[in-house]
Short mmCIF file of C-alpha atoms in Angstrom, two decimals:
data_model
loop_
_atom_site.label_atom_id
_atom_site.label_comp_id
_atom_site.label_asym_id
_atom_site.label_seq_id
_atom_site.Cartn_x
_atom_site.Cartn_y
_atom_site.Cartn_z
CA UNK A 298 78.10 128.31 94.24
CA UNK A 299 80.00 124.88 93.37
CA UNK A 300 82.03 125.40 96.74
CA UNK A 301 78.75 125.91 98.33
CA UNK A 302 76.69 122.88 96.72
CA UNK A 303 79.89 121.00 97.94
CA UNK A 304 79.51 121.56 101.28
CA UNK A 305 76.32 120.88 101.58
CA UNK A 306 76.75 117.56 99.96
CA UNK A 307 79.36 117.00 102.55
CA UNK A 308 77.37 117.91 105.65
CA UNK A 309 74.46 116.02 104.33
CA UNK A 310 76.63 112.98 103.71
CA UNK A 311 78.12 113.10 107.47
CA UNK A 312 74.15 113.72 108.85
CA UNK A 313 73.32 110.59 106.95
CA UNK A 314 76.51 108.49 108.62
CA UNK A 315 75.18 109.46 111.99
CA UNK A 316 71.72 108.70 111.48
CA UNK A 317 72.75 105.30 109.89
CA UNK A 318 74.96 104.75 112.92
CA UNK A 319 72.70 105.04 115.54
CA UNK A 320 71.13 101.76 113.85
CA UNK A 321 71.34 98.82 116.51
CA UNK A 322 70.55 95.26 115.81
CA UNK A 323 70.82 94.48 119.80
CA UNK A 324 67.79 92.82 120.90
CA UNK A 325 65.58 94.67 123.85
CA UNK A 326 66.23 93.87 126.73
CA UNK A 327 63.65 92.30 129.66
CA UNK A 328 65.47 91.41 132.66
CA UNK A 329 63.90 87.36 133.50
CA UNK A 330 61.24 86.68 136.19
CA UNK A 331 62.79 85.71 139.19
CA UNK A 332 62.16 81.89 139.68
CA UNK A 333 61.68 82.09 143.11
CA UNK A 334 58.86 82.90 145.38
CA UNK A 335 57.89 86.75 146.29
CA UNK A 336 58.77 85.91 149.89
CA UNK A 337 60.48 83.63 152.22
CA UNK A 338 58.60 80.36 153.23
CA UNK A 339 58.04 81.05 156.83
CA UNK A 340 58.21 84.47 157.57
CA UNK A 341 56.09 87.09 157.76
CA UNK A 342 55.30 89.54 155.19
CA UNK A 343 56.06 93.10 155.52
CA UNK A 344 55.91 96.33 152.98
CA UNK A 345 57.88 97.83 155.58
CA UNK A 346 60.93 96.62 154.48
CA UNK A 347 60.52 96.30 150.97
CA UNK A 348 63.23 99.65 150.49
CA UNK A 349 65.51 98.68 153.54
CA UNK A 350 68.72 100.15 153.12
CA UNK A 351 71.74 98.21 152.00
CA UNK A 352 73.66 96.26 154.37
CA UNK A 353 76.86 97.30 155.05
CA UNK A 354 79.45 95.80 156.89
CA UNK A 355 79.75 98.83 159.94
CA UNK A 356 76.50 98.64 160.45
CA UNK A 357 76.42 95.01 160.72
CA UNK A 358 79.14 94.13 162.30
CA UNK A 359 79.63 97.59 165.52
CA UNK A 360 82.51 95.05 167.34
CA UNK A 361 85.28 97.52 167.10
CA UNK A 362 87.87 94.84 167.38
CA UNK A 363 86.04 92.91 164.35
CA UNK A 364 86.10 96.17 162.30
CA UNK A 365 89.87 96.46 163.05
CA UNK A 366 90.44 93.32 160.96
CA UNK A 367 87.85 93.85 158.25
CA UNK A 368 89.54 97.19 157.44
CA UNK A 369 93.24 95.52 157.64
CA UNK A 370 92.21 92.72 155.21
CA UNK A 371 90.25 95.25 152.71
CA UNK A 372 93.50 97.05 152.84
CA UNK A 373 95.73 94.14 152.30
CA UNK A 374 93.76 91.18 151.24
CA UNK A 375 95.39 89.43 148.42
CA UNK A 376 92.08 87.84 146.87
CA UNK A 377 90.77 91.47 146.78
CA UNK A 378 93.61 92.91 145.38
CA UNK A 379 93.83 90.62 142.50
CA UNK A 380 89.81 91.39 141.68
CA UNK A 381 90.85 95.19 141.76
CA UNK A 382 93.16 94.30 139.13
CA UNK A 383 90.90 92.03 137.44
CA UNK A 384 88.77 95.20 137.03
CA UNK A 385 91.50 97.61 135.78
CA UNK A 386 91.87 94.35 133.21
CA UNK A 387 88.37 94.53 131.91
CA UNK A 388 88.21 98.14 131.81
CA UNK A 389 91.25 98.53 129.70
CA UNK A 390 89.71 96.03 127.71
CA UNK A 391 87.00 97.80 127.32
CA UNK A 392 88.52 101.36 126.61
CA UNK A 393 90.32 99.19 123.48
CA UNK A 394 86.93 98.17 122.18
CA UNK A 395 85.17 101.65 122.96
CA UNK A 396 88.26 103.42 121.17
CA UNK A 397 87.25 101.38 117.70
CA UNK A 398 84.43 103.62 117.82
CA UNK A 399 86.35 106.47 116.42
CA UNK A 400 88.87 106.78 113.74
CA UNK A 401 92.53 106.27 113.97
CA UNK A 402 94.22 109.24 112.82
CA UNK A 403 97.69 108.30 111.98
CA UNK A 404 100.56 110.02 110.68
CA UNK A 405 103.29 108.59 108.02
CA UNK A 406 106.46 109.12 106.04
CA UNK A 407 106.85 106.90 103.08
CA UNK A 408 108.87 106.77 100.03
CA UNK A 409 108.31 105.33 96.37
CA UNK A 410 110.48 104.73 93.68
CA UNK A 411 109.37 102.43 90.92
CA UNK A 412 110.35 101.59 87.32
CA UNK A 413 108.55 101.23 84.30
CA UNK A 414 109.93 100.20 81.07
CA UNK A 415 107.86 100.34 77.52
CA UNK A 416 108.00 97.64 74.75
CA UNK A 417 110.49 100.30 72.69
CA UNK A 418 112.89 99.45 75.34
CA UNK A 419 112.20 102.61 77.12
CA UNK A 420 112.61 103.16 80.84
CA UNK A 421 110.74 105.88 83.38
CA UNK A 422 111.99 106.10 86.71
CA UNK A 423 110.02 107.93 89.25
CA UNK A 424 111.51 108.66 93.23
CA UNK A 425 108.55 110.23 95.57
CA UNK A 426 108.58 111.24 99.32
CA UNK A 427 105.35 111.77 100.97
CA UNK A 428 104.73 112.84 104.91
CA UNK A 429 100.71 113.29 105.69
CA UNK A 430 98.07 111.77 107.94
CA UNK A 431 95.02 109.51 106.98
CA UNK A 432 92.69 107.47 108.60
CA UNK A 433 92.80 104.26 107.83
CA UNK A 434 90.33 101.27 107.39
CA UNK A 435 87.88 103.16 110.15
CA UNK A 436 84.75 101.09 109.82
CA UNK A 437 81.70 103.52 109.59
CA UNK A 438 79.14 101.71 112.41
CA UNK A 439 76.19 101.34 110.39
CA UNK A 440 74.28 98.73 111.98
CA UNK A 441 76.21 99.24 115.27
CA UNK A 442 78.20 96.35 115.10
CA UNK A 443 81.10 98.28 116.44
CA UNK A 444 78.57 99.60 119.58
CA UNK A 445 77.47 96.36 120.41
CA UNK A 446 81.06 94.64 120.95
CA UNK A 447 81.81 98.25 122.92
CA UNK A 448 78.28 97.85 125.19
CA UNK A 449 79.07 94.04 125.61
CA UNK A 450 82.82 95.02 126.50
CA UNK A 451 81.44 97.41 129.20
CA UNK A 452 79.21 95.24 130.82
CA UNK A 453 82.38 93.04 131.12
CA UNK A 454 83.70 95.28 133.08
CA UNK A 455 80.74 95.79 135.28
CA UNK A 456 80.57 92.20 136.13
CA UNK A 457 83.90 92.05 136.49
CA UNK A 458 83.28 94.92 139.06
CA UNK A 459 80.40 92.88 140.78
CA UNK A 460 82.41 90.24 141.45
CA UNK A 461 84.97 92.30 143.40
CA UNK A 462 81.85 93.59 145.39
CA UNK A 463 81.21 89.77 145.98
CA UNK A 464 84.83 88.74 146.81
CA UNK A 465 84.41 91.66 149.19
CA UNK A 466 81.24 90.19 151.34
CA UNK A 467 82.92 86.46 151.16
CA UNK A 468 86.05 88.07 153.21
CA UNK A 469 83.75 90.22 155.25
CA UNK A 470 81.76 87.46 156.23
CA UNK A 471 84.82 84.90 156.23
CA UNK A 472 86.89 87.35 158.73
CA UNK A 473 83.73 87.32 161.00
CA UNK A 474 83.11 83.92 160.87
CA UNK A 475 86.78 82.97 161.50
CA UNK A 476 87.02 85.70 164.86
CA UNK A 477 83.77 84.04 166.09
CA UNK A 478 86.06 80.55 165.50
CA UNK A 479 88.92 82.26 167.53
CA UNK A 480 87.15 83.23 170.27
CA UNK A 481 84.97 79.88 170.67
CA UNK A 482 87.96 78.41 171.15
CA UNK A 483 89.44 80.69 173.04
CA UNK A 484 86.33 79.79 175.65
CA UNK A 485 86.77 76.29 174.92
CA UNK A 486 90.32 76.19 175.97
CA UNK A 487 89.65 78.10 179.58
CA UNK A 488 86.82 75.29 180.13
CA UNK A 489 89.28 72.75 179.59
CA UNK A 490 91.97 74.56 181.57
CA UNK A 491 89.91 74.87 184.65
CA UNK A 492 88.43 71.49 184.10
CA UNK A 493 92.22 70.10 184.19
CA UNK A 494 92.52 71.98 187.77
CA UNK A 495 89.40 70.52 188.64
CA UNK A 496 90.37 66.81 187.55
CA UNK A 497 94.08 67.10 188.97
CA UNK A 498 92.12 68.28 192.23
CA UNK A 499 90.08 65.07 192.51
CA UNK A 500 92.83 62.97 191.38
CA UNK A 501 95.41 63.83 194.13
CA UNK A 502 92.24 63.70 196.94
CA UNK A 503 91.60 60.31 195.92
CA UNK A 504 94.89 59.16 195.18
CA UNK A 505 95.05 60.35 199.33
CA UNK A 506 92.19 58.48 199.87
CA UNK A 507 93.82 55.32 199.02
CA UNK A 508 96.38 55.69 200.57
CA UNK A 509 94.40 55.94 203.68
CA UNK A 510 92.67 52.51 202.45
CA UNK A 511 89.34 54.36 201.65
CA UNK A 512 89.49 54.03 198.04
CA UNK A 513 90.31 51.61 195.53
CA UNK A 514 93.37 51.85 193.01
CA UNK A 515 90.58 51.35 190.25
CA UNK A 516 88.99 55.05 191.53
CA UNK A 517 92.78 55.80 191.34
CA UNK A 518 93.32 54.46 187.81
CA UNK A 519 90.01 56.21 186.74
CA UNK A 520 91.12 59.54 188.11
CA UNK A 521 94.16 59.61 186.21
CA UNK A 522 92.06 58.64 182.64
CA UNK A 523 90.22 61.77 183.64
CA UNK A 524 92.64 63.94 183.61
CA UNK A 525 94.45 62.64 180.91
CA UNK A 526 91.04 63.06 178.74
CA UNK A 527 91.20 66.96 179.44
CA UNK A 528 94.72 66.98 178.82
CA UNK A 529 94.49 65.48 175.44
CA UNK A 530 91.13 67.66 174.92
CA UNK A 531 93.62 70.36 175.53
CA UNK A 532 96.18 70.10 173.17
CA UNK A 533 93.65 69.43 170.77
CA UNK A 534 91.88 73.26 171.01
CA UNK A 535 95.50 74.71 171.45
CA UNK A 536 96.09 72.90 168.20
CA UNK A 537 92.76 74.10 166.19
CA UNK A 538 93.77 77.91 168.28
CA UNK A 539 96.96 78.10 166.12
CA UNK A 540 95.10 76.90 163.27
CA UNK A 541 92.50 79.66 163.36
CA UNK A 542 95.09 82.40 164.18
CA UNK A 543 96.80 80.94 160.78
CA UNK A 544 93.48 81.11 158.62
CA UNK A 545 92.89 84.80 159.98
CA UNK A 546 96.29 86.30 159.01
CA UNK A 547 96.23 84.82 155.78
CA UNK A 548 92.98 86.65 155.70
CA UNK A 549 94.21 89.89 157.04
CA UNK A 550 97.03 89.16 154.10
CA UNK A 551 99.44 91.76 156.16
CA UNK A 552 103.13 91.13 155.24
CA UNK A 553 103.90 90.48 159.06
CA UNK A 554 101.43 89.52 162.27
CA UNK A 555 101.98 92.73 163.57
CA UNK A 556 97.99 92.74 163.50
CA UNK A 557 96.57 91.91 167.31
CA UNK A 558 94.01 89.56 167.77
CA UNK A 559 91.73 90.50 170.36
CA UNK A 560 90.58 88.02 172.75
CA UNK A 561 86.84 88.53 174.36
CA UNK A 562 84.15 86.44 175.72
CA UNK A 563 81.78 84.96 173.31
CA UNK A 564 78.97 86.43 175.16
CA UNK A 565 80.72 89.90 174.65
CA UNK A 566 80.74 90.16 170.75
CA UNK A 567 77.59 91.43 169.42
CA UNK A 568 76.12 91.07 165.35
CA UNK A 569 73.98 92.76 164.01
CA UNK A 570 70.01 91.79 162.85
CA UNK A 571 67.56 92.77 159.88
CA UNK A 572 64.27 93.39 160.43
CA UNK A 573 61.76 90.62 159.73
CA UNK A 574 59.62 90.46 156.69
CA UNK A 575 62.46 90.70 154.42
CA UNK A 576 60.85 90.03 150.40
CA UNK A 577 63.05 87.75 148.06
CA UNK A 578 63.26 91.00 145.46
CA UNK A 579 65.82 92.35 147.59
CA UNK A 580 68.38 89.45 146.36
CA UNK A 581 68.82 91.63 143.25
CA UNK A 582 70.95 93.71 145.59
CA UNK A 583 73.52 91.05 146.15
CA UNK A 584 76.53 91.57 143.50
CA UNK A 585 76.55 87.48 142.23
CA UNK A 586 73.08 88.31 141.05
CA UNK A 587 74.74 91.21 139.52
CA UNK A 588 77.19 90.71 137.75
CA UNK A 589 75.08 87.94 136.21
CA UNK A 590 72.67 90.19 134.94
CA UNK A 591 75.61 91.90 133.12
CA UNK A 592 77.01 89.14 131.60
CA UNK A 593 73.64 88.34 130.33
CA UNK A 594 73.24 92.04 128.81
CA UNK A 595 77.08 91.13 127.49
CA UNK A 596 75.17 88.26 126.00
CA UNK A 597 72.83 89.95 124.44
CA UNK A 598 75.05 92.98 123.03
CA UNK A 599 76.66 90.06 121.08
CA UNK A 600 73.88 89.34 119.43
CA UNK A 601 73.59 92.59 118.08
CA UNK A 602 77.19 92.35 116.56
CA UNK A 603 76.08 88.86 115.30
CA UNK A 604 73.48 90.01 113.41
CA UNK A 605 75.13 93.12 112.06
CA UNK A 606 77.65 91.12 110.29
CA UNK A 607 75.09 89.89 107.89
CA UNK A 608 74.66 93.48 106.25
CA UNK A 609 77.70 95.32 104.50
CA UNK A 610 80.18 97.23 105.95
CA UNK A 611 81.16 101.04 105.07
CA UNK A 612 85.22 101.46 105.76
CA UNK A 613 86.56 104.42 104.95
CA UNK A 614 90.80 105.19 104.16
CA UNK A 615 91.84 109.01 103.65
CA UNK A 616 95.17 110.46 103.56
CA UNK A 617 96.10 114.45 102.85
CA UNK A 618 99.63 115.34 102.90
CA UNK A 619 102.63 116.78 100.88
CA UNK A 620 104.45 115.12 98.20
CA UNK A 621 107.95 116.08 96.30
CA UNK A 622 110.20 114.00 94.31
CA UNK A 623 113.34 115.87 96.30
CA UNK A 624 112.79 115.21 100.23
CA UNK A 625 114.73 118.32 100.80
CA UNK A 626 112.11 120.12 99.68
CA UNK A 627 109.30 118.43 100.48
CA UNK A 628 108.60 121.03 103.55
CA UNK A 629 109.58 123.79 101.62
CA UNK A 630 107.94 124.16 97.80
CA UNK A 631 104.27 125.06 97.63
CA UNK A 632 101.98 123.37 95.48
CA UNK A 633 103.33 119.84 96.35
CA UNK A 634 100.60 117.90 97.81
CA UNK A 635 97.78 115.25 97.46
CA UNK A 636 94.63 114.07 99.02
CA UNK A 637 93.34 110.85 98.85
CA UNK A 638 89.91 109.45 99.77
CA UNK A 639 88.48 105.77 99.80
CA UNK A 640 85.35 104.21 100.95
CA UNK A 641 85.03 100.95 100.65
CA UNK A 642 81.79 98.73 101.06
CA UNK A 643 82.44 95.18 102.28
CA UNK A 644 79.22 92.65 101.54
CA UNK A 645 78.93 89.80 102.65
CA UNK A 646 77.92 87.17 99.93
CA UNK A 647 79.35 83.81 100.58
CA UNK A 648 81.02 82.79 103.59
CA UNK A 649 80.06 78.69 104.49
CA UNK A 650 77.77 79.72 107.13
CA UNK A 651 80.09 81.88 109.22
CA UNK A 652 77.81 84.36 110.11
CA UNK A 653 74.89 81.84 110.41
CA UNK A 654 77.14 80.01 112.94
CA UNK A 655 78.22 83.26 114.39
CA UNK A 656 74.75 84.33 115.25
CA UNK A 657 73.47 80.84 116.66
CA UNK A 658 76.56 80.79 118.90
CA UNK A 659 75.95 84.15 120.34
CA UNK A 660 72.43 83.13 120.64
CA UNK A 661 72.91 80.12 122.34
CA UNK A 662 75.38 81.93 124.95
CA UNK A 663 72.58 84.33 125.85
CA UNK A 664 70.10 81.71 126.76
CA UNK A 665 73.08 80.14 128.99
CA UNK A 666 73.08 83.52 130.51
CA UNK A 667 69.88 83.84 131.25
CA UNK A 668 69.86 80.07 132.79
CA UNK A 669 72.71 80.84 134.86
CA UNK A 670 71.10 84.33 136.23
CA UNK A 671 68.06 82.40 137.22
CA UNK A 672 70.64 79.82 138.89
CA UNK A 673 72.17 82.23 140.57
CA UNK A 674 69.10 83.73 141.57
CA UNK A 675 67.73 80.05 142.74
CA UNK A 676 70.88 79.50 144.66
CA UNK A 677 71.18 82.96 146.62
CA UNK A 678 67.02 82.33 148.03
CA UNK A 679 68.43 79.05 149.16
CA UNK A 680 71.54 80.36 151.16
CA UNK A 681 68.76 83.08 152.47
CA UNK A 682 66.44 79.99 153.34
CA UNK A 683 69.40 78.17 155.27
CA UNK A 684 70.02 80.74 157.49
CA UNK A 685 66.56 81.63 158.53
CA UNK A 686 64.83 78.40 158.48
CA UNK A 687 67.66 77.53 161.10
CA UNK A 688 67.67 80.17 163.03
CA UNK A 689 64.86 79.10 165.00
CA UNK A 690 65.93 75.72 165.61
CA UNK A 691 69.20 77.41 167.01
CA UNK A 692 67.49 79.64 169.58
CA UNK A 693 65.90 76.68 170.94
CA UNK A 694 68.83 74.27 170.87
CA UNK A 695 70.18 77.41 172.77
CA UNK A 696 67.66 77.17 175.64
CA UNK A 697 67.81 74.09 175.92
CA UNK A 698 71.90 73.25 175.93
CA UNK A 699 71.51 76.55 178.78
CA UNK A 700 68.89 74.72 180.70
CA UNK A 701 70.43 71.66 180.40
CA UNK A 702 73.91 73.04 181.43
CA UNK A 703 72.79 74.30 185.03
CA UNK A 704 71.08 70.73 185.20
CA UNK A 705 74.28 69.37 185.11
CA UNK A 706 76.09 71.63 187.14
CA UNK A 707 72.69 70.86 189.84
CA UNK A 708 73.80 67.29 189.70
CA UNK A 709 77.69 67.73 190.11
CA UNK A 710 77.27 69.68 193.17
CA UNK A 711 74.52 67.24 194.94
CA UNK A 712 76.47 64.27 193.62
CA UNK A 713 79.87 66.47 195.42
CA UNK A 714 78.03 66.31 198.76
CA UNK A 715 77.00 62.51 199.10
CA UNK A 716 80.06 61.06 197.90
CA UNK A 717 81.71 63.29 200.89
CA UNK A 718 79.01 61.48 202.43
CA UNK A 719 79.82 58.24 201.51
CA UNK A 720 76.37 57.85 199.88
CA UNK A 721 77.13 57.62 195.81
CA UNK A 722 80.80 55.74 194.31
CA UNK A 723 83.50 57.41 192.76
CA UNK A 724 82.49 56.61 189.42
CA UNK A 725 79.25 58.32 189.70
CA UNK A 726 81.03 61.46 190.38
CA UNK A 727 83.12 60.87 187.45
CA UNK A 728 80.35 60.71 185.24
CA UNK A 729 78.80 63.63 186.68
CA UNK A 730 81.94 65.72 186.05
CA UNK A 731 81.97 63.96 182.42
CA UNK A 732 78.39 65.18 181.56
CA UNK A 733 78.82 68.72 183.01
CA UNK A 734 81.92 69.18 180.65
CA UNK A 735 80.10 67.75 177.77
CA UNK A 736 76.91 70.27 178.54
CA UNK A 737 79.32 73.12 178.91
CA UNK A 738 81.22 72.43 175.58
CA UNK A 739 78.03 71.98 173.76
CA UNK A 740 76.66 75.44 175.08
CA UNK A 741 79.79 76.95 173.86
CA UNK A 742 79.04 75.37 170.24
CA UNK A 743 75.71 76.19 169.89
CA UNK A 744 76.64 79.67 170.57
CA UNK A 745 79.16 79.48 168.26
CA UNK A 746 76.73 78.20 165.64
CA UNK A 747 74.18 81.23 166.40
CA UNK A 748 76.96 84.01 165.85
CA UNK A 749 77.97 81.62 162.54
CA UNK A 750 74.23 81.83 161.18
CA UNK A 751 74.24 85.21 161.83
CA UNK A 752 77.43 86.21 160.29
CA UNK A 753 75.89 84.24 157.06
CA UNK A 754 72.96 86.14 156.92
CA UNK A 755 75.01 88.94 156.04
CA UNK A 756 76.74 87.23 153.42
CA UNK A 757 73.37 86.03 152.25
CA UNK A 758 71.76 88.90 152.05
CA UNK A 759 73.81 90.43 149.89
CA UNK A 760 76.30 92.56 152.21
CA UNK A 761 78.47 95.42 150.65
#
């Protein structure tokens, strides 16, 4: 019966542990209103769209050659790497803090010898060995202090794991942006090439005309500026080519260049779209916004601990093992052993304000938080804004750089046949020549700029 009643005393003390340690001071938590508007100024509403699938970065980008050297730098991408690590850092930070949640179990070996002598001059001398295991100073999580620092340790580590996400759009969309760079140029440098032909053609047919006394040396002198322009413009893009090339295998992050870097016309590289309509609520997919979030639930876990440190705290020591005053027997004589078993209840009484100070700080942190989620959430709708409220004013910069290109090239040819007509001067030609490879080069950059915006969208938008 006294065995009995024991037990049941026991199991009713370990029912009333767990019920006190499912106690949480954490405050609930209500995710802020998004301080922006429901939709984009601009564009069109749609409901359509409202559960549109995650971008991802096949999808968005099909250009086989582009994929090529988004999956070499997501393979070998130093920046990456280091935010894989960064996660293995937080989560091994936060298996340390989950791992307080349990007790310690812990074996030891210790010996005691002490002396003790009486005021009749006499002496005792006692010699113990003891080998057991215990638990020692394992804090019993009453108000979930213990919980909170593990929840706000594990949202860490999902931030931490957002950010990688994000480090993993910004080289997407940086690998993209920089190929689009590569091959701009690439189309920059074959205008200038054949421009150079062009210009070393009309040079040596006027430098013939003078000769024959039909032209001037200034049409001469002007000739050769001409085609030292295109030369210099030359060197210039092969300079900004290596450049580029640089930028993207730093990017790729492969220990050698063994990667090939496809060369294509502009024209032939296609991005993708998203559908039109898009509402602001889908920011919350984009892993800045994220891992904010988390490190304002982090925030708010604190709390929790903060508060809990204002009630006592239950720590429990136990140790069961054998004990003999001969070691060589301390394995080997029944009967030698001991238990022990202390609980100890910590109150706080009088500290200076600690815990006061404690709880404002980890108060004031979570209203940071929440300022720097809205922030965050502010500054993502603006990138979104940028890119569409452009994108119009591209396409019809486009059309009209296009329209104004075959202008140009209209002009050149017309101007071509009266000076072989002896009807305009050399210098007219020269500036018809001048403004046909400004319109060309222009074309090329505006195009450039429309694969750019699109490329950001991506990025914007939250791509995965």
């Amino acid at each position: 019966m006294k065995c009995s009643r024991i037990k049941g005393q026991l199991a009713a003390g370990i029912a009333l542990v767990v019920v006190l340690s499912s106690c949480s001071l954490v405050p609930e938590y209500f995710r802020p209103a998004a301080p922006v508007p429901e939709a984009y100024p601009g564009q069109p509403a749609s409901d359509a769209v409202t559960d549109a699938p995650p971008l991802t970065w096949q999808s968005y980008f099909p250009d086989t050659d582009l994929q090529k050297l988004i999956q070499v730098a997501l393979e070998h991408n130093r920046d990456l790497k280091t935010a894989v690590l960064r996660m293995d850092e937080a989560k091994a930070t936060y298996g340390i803090q989950k791992a307080d949640r349990l007790p310690t179990i812990q074996g030891n070996l210790a010996y005691d010898r002490s002396r003790t002598v009486f005021s009749s001059s006499q002496a005792f001398e006692a010699e113990l060995f003891r080998v057991g295991v215990g638990i020692s100073e394992y804090e019993v999580d009453i108000f979930g202090r213990v919980k909170s620092l593990s929840q706000a340790a594990l949202e860490q580590y999902l931030a931490v794991e957002e950010n990688r996400q994000a480090i993993q759009a910004s080289l997407v969309t940086e690998i993209a942006t920089q190929y689009v760079n590569l091959l701009t140029i690439h189309a920059q440098l074959k205008l200038a090439q054949q421009t150079l032909d062009d210009r070393k053609q009309t040079l040596q047919r006027t430098q013939r005309r003078f000769d024959a006394g039909l032209d001037q040396i200034l049409d001469v002198k002007a000739a050769q500026i001409q085609v030292e322009q295109v030369q210099a413009q030359y060197a210039q893009w092969q300079r900004q080519l290596e450049t580029t090339k640089n930028a993207l295998y730093l990017l790729l992050g492969e220990p050698s260049q063994r990667t090939a870097l496809t060369v294509k016309p502009l024209e032939a590289l296609r991005l993708g779209t998203t559908p039109a309509g898009l509402p602001s609520t889908l920011l919350t997919r984009r892993a800045d916004i994220r891992a904010a979030e988390h490190q304002l639930k982090a925030a708010n876990a604190n709390i929790g601990a903060a508060r809990a440190a204002f009630y006592p705290r239950l720590q429990l020591t136990t140790n069961v093992g054998l004990v003999n005053s001969d070691f060589s027997k301390l394995f080997t004589q029944t009967g030698s052993n001991y238990w022990a078993f202390s609980p100890q209840l910590v109150i706080p009484i009088f500290n200076y304000g600690r815990n006061k100070a404690n709880l404002n700080l980890a108060e004031a942190r979570q209203h940071i938080e929440v300022v720097n989620y809205e922030k965050t959430i502010q500054t993502a709708f603006k990138e979104v804004m940028d890119v569409l409220s452009t994108r119009t004013a591209i396409g019809e910069e486009s059309a009209a750089r296009t329209r104004l290109n075959d202008l140009e090239s209209s002009r050149l040819q017309l101007v071509k046949r009266k000076l072989d007509q002896g009807l305009v001067t050399y210098l007219e030609l020269l500036d018809a020549q001048r403004s046909v490879l400004d319109a060309q080069a222009q074309a090329l950059q505006i195009r450039q700029l429309a694969l750019q915006n699109q490329v950001s969208l991506y990025k914007a938008l939250g791509g995965s």
